[in-house]
Coordinates of C-alpha atoms in Angstrom, one line a residue:
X205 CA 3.4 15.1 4.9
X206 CA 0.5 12.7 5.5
X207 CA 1.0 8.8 5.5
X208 CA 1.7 7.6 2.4
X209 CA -0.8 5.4 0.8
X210 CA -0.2 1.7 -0.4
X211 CA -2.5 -0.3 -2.5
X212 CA -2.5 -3.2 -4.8
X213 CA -3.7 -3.9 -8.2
X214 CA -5.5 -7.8 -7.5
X215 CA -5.7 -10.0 -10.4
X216 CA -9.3 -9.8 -11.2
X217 CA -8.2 -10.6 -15.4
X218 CA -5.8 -12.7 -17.0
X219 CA -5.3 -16.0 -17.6
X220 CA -4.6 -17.4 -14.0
X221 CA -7.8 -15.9 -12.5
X222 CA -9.0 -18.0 -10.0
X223 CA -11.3 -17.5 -6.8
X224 CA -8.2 -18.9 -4.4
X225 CA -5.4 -16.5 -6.2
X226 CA -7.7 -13.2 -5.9
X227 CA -8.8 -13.6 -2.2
X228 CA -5.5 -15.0 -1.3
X229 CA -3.2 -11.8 -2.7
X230 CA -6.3 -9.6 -0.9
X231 CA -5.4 -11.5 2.3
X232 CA -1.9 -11.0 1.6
X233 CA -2.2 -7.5 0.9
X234 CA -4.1 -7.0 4.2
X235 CA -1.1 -9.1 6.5
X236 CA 1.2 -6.9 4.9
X237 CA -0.1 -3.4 5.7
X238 CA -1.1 -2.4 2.6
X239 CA -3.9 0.3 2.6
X240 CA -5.9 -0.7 -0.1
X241 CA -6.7 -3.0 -2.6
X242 CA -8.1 -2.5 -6.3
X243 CA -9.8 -5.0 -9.1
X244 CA -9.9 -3.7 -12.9
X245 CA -13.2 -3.1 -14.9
X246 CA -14.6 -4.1 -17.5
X247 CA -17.6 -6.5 -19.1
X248 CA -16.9 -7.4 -22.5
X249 CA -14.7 -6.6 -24.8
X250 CA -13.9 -6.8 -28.4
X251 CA -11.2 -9.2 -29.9
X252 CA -8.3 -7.1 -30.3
X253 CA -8.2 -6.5 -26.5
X254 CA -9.0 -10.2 -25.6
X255 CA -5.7 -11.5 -24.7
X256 CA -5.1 -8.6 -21.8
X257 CA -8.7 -8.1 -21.0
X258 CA -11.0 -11.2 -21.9
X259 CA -10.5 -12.9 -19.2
X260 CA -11.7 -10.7 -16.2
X261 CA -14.0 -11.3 -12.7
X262 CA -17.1 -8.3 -12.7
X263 CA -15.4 -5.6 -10.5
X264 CA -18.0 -5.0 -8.3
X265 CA -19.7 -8.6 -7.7
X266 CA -15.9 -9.4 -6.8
X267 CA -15.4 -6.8 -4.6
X268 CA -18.6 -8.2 -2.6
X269 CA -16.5 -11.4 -2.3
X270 CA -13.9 -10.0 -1.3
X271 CA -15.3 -8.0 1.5
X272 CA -16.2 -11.3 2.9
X273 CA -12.6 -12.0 2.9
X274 CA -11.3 -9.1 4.4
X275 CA -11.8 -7.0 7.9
X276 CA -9.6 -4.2 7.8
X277 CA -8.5 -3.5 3.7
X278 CA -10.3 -0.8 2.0
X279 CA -11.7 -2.0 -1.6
X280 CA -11.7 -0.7 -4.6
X281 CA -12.4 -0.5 -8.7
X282 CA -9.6 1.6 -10.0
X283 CA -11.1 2.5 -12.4
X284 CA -15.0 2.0 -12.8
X285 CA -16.2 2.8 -16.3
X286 CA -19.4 4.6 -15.2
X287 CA -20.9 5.5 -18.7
X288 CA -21.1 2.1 -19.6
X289 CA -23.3 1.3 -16.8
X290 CA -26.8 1.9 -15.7
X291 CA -26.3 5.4 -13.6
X292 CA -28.8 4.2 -10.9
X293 CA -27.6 0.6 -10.3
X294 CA -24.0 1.6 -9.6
X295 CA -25.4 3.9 -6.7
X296 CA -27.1 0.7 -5.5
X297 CA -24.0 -1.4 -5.7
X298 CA -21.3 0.8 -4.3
X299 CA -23.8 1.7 -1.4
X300 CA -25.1 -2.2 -1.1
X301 CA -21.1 -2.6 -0.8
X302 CA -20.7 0.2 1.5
X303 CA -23.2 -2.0 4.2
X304 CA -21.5 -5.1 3.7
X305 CA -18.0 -4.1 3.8
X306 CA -18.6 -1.7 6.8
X307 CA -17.5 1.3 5.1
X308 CA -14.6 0.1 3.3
X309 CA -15.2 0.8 -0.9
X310 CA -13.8 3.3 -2.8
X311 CA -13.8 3.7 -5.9
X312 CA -11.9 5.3 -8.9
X313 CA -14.2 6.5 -11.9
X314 CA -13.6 6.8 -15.7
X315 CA -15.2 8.0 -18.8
X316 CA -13.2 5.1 -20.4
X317 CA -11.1 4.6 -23.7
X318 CA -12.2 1.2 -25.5
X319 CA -14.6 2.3 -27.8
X320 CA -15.4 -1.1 -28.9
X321 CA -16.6 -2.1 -25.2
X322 CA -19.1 0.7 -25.2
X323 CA -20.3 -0.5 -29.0
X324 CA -21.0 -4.0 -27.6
X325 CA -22.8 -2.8 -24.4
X326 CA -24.9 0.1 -26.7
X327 CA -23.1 3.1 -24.3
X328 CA -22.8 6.0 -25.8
X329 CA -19.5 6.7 -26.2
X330 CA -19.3 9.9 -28.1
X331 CA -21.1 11.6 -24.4
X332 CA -19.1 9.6 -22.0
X333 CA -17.7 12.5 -20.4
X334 CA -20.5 14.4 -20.0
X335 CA -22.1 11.2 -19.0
X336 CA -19.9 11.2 -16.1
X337 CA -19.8 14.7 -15.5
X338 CA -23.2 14.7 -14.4
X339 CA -23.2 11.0 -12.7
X340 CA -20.6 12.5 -10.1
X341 CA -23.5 15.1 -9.1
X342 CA -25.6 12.7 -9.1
X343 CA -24.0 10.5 -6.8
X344 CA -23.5 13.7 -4.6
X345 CA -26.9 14.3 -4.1
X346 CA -28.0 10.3 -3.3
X347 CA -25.0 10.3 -1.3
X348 CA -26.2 13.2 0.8
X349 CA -30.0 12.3 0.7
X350 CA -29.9 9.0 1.8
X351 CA -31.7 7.5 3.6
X352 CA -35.1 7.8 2.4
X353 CA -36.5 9.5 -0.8
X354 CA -34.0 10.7 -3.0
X355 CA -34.3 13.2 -5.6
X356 CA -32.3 14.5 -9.0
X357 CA -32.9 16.4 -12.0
X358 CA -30.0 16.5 -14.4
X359 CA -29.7 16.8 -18.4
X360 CA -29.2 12.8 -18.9
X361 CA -30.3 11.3 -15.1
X362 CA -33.9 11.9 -13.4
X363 CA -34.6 9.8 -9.9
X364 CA -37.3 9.9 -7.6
X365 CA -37.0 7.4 -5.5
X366 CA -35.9 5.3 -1.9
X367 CA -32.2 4.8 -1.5
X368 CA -31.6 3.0 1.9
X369 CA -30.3 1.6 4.5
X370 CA -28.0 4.6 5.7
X371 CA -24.4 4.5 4.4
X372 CA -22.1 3.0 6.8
X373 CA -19.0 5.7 5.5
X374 CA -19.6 9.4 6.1
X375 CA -20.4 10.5 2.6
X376 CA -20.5 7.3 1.0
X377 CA -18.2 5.4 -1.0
X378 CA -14.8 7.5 -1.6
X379 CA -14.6 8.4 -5.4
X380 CA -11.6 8.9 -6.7
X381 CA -10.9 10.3 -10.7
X382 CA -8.9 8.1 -12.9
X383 CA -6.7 9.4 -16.0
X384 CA -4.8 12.1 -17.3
X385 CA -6.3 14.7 -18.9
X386 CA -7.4 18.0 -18.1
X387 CA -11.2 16.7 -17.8
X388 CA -10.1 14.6 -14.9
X389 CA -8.6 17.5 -13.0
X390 CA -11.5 19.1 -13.2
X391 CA -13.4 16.3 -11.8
X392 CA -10.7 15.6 -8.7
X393 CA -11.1 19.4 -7.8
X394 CA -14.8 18.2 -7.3
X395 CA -14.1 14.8 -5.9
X396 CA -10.8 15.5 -3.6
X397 CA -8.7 12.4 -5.0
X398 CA -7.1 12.3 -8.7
X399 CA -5.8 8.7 -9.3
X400 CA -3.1 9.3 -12.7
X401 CA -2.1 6.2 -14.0
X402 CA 1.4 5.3 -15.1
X403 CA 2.7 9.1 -15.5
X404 CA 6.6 9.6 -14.9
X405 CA 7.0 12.0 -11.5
X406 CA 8.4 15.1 -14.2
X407 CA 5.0 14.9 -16.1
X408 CA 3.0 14.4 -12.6
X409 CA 4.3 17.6 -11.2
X410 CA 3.5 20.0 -12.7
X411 CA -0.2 18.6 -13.1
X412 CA 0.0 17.8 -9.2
X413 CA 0.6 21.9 -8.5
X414 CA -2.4 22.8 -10.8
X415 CA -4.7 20.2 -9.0
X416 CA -3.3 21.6 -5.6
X417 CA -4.1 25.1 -6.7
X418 CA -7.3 24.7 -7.2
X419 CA -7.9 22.5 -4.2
X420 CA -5.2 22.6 -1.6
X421 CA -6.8 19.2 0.2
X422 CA -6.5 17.0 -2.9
X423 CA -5.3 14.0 -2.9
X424 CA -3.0 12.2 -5.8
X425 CA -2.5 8.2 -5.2
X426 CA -0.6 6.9 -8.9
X427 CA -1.5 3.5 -10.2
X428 CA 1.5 1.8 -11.9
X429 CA 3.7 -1.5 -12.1
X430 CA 6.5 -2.0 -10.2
X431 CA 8.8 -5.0 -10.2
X432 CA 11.4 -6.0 -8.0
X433 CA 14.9 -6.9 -9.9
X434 CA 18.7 -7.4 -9.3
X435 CA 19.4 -4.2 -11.8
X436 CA 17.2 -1.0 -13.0
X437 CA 15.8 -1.8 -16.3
X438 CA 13.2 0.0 -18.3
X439 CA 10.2 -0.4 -17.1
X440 CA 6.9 -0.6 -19.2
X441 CA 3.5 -2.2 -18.0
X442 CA 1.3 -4.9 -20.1
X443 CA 0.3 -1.7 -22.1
X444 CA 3.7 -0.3 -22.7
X445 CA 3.1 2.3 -20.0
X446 CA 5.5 3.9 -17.6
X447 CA 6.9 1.4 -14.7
X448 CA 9.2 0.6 -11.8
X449 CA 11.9 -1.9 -12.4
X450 CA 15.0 -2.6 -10.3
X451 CA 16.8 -3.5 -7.0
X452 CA 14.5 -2.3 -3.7
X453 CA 16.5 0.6 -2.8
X454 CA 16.5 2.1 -5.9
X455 CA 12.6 1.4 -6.6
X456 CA 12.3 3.5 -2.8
X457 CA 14.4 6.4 -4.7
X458 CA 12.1 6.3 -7.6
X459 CA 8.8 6.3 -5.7
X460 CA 9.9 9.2 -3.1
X461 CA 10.8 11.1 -6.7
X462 CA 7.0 10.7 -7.1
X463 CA 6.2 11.7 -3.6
X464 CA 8.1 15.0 -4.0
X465 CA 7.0 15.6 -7.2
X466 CA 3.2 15.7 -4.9
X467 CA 1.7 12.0 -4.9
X468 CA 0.2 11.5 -1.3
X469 CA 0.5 7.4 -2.5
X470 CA 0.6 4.2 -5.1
X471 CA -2.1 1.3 -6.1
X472 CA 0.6 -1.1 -7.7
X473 CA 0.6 -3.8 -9.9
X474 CA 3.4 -5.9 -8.6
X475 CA 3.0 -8.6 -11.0
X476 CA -0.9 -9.5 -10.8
X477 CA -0.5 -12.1 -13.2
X478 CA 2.5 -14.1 -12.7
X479 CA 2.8 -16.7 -9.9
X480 CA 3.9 -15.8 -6.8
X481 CA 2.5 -12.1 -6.3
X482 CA 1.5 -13.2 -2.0
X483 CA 5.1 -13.4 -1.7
X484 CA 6.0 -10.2 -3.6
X485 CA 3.8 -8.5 -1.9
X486 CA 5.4 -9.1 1.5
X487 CA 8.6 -8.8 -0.6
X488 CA 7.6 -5.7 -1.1
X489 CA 6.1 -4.6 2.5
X490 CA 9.0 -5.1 4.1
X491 CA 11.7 -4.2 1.6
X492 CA 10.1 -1.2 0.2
X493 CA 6.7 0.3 1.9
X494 CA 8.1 0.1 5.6
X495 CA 11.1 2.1 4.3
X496 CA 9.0 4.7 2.2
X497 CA 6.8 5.5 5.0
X498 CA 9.0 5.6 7.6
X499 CA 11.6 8.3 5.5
X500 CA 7.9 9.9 4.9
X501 CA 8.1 9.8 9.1
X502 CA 11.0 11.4 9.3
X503 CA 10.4 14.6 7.0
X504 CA 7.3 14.7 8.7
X505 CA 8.6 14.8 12.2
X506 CA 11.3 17.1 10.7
X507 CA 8.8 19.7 9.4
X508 CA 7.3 19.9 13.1
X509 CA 9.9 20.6 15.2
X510 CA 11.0 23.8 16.3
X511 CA 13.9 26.0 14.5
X512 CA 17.3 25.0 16.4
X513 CA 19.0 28.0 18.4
X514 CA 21.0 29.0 15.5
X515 CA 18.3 29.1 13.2
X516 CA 16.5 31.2 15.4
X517 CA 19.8 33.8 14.5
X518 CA 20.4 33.9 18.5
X519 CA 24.0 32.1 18.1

């Protein structure tokens, strides 16, 4: 069992955004150990979605500032709605970000679900998947091409071109697959990481041992909301989805369940947009993370050692 990765969901939207609050809960996040640290995407949106999503910092300009904040964190967009974006300028910016954060962007993709969004940008969202389907290849190729002339010939994307200076992370920028469906474990199998969101550990299972099947070095790291409280309750998220709510020991129980059931980590929203999420994260750090990974230790360290005597069947 490898280290078990910890993230956090930074508020990049809602109402209390603020340049102070996001680089603050990033620096936070960083003190504390956390692995990782995510923003949300997207540009505009229609009305009905404006009181969870109008309010929102570009992911990828705000990653830049945070990289200037940061030394050790990894960064990332969980998840990036590629086929609402020029193809070509996202390569730029997650390599431009690649230079100036010294290697440390990842970033989870998506065909995406708000139809209205791609309306108001004029993205085609009848051919999103597709879209992405070939954008992964294509980032595959730059990725391996650069630096210098680059070249792809696909069905939607054509480039011939210069893509430099080298990338500063083997590969490039990580890229992870966000969502649910069977489309997106088709995509992990290609891109080594699937990133679910919000799916309870008896749905995630069996999905976990079809990934693994296919590609025994995949990776699964959940996005959901957890909260720390005096009893369990049930636990939905700002969209009603599955979540973590209850007392710290019992929150550990519930997110080893997940770790058994095959996640290899969490990006969690601990609250991104009430006050006081720097101290919940080091809430959390101590009272939760420290635990799970050092239980994930142990069965590690367990699974190493040598059969006792008895085991053996030599008495």
């Amino acid at each position: 069992m490898a280290h078990v990765h910890v993230g956090l969901i930074l508020p990049n939207y809602g109402q209390a955004l603020s340049p102070e609050r996001l680089a603050s809960a990033a620096i936070a996040a960083e003190e504390a150990g956390f692995d990782s640290a995510w923003v949300t995407d997207h540009l505009i949106v229609p009305d009905d979605h404006s009181d969870v999503y109008g309010t929102i910092s570009e992911a990828l300009v705000s990653l830049g500032f945070l990289a200037a904040r940061t030394r050790r964190l990894e960064l990332g967009v969980s998840a990036l709605v590629v086929p609402q974006r020029n193809p070509l300028v996202v390569l730029k910016q997650l390599t431009t970000l690649d230079l100036l954060s010294r290697g440390r962007i990842a970033t989870a993709v998506a065909a995406g679900w708000m139809e209205g969004e791609f309306d108001l940008l004029g993205a085609d969202f009848s051919r999103r998947g597709r879209l992405l389907d070939e954008w992964l290849d294509l980032a595959t190729a730059v990725f391996e091409q650069m630096p210098g002339r680059v070249v792809y010939d696909g069905e939607f994307f054509s480039v011939d071109g210069w893509m430099s200076p080298a990338l500063v992370r083997r590969g490039g920028p990580e890229l992870w697959v966000a969502g649910v469906s069977r489309a997106t474990l088709r995509r992990a199998v290609r891109t080594g990481v699937w990133h679910p969101v919000a799916l309870p550990p008896e749905q995630l299972r069996p999905l976990a041992a079809d990934l693994r099947g296919r590609r025994s070095d995949a990776r699964i790291v959940l996005r959901i909301a957890v909260s720390l409280r005096p009893e369990p309750e049930p636990g939905r998220d700002e969209r009603g989805r599955h979540a973590i709510a209850g007392p710290a020991e019992w929150v550990l129980d519930r997110l080893w369940e997940y770790v058994d059931a095959g996640c290899d980590g969490f990006v969690l929203n601990l609250g991104h947009d009430r006050p006081g999420l720097d101290e919940r994260v080091r809430d959390f750090a101590e009272r939760v993370a420290a635990p799970l990974r050092e239980r994930a230790a142990t069965v590690r360290e367990a699974a190493r050692l040598p059969p006792a005597d008895h085991e053996r069947g030599h008495g």
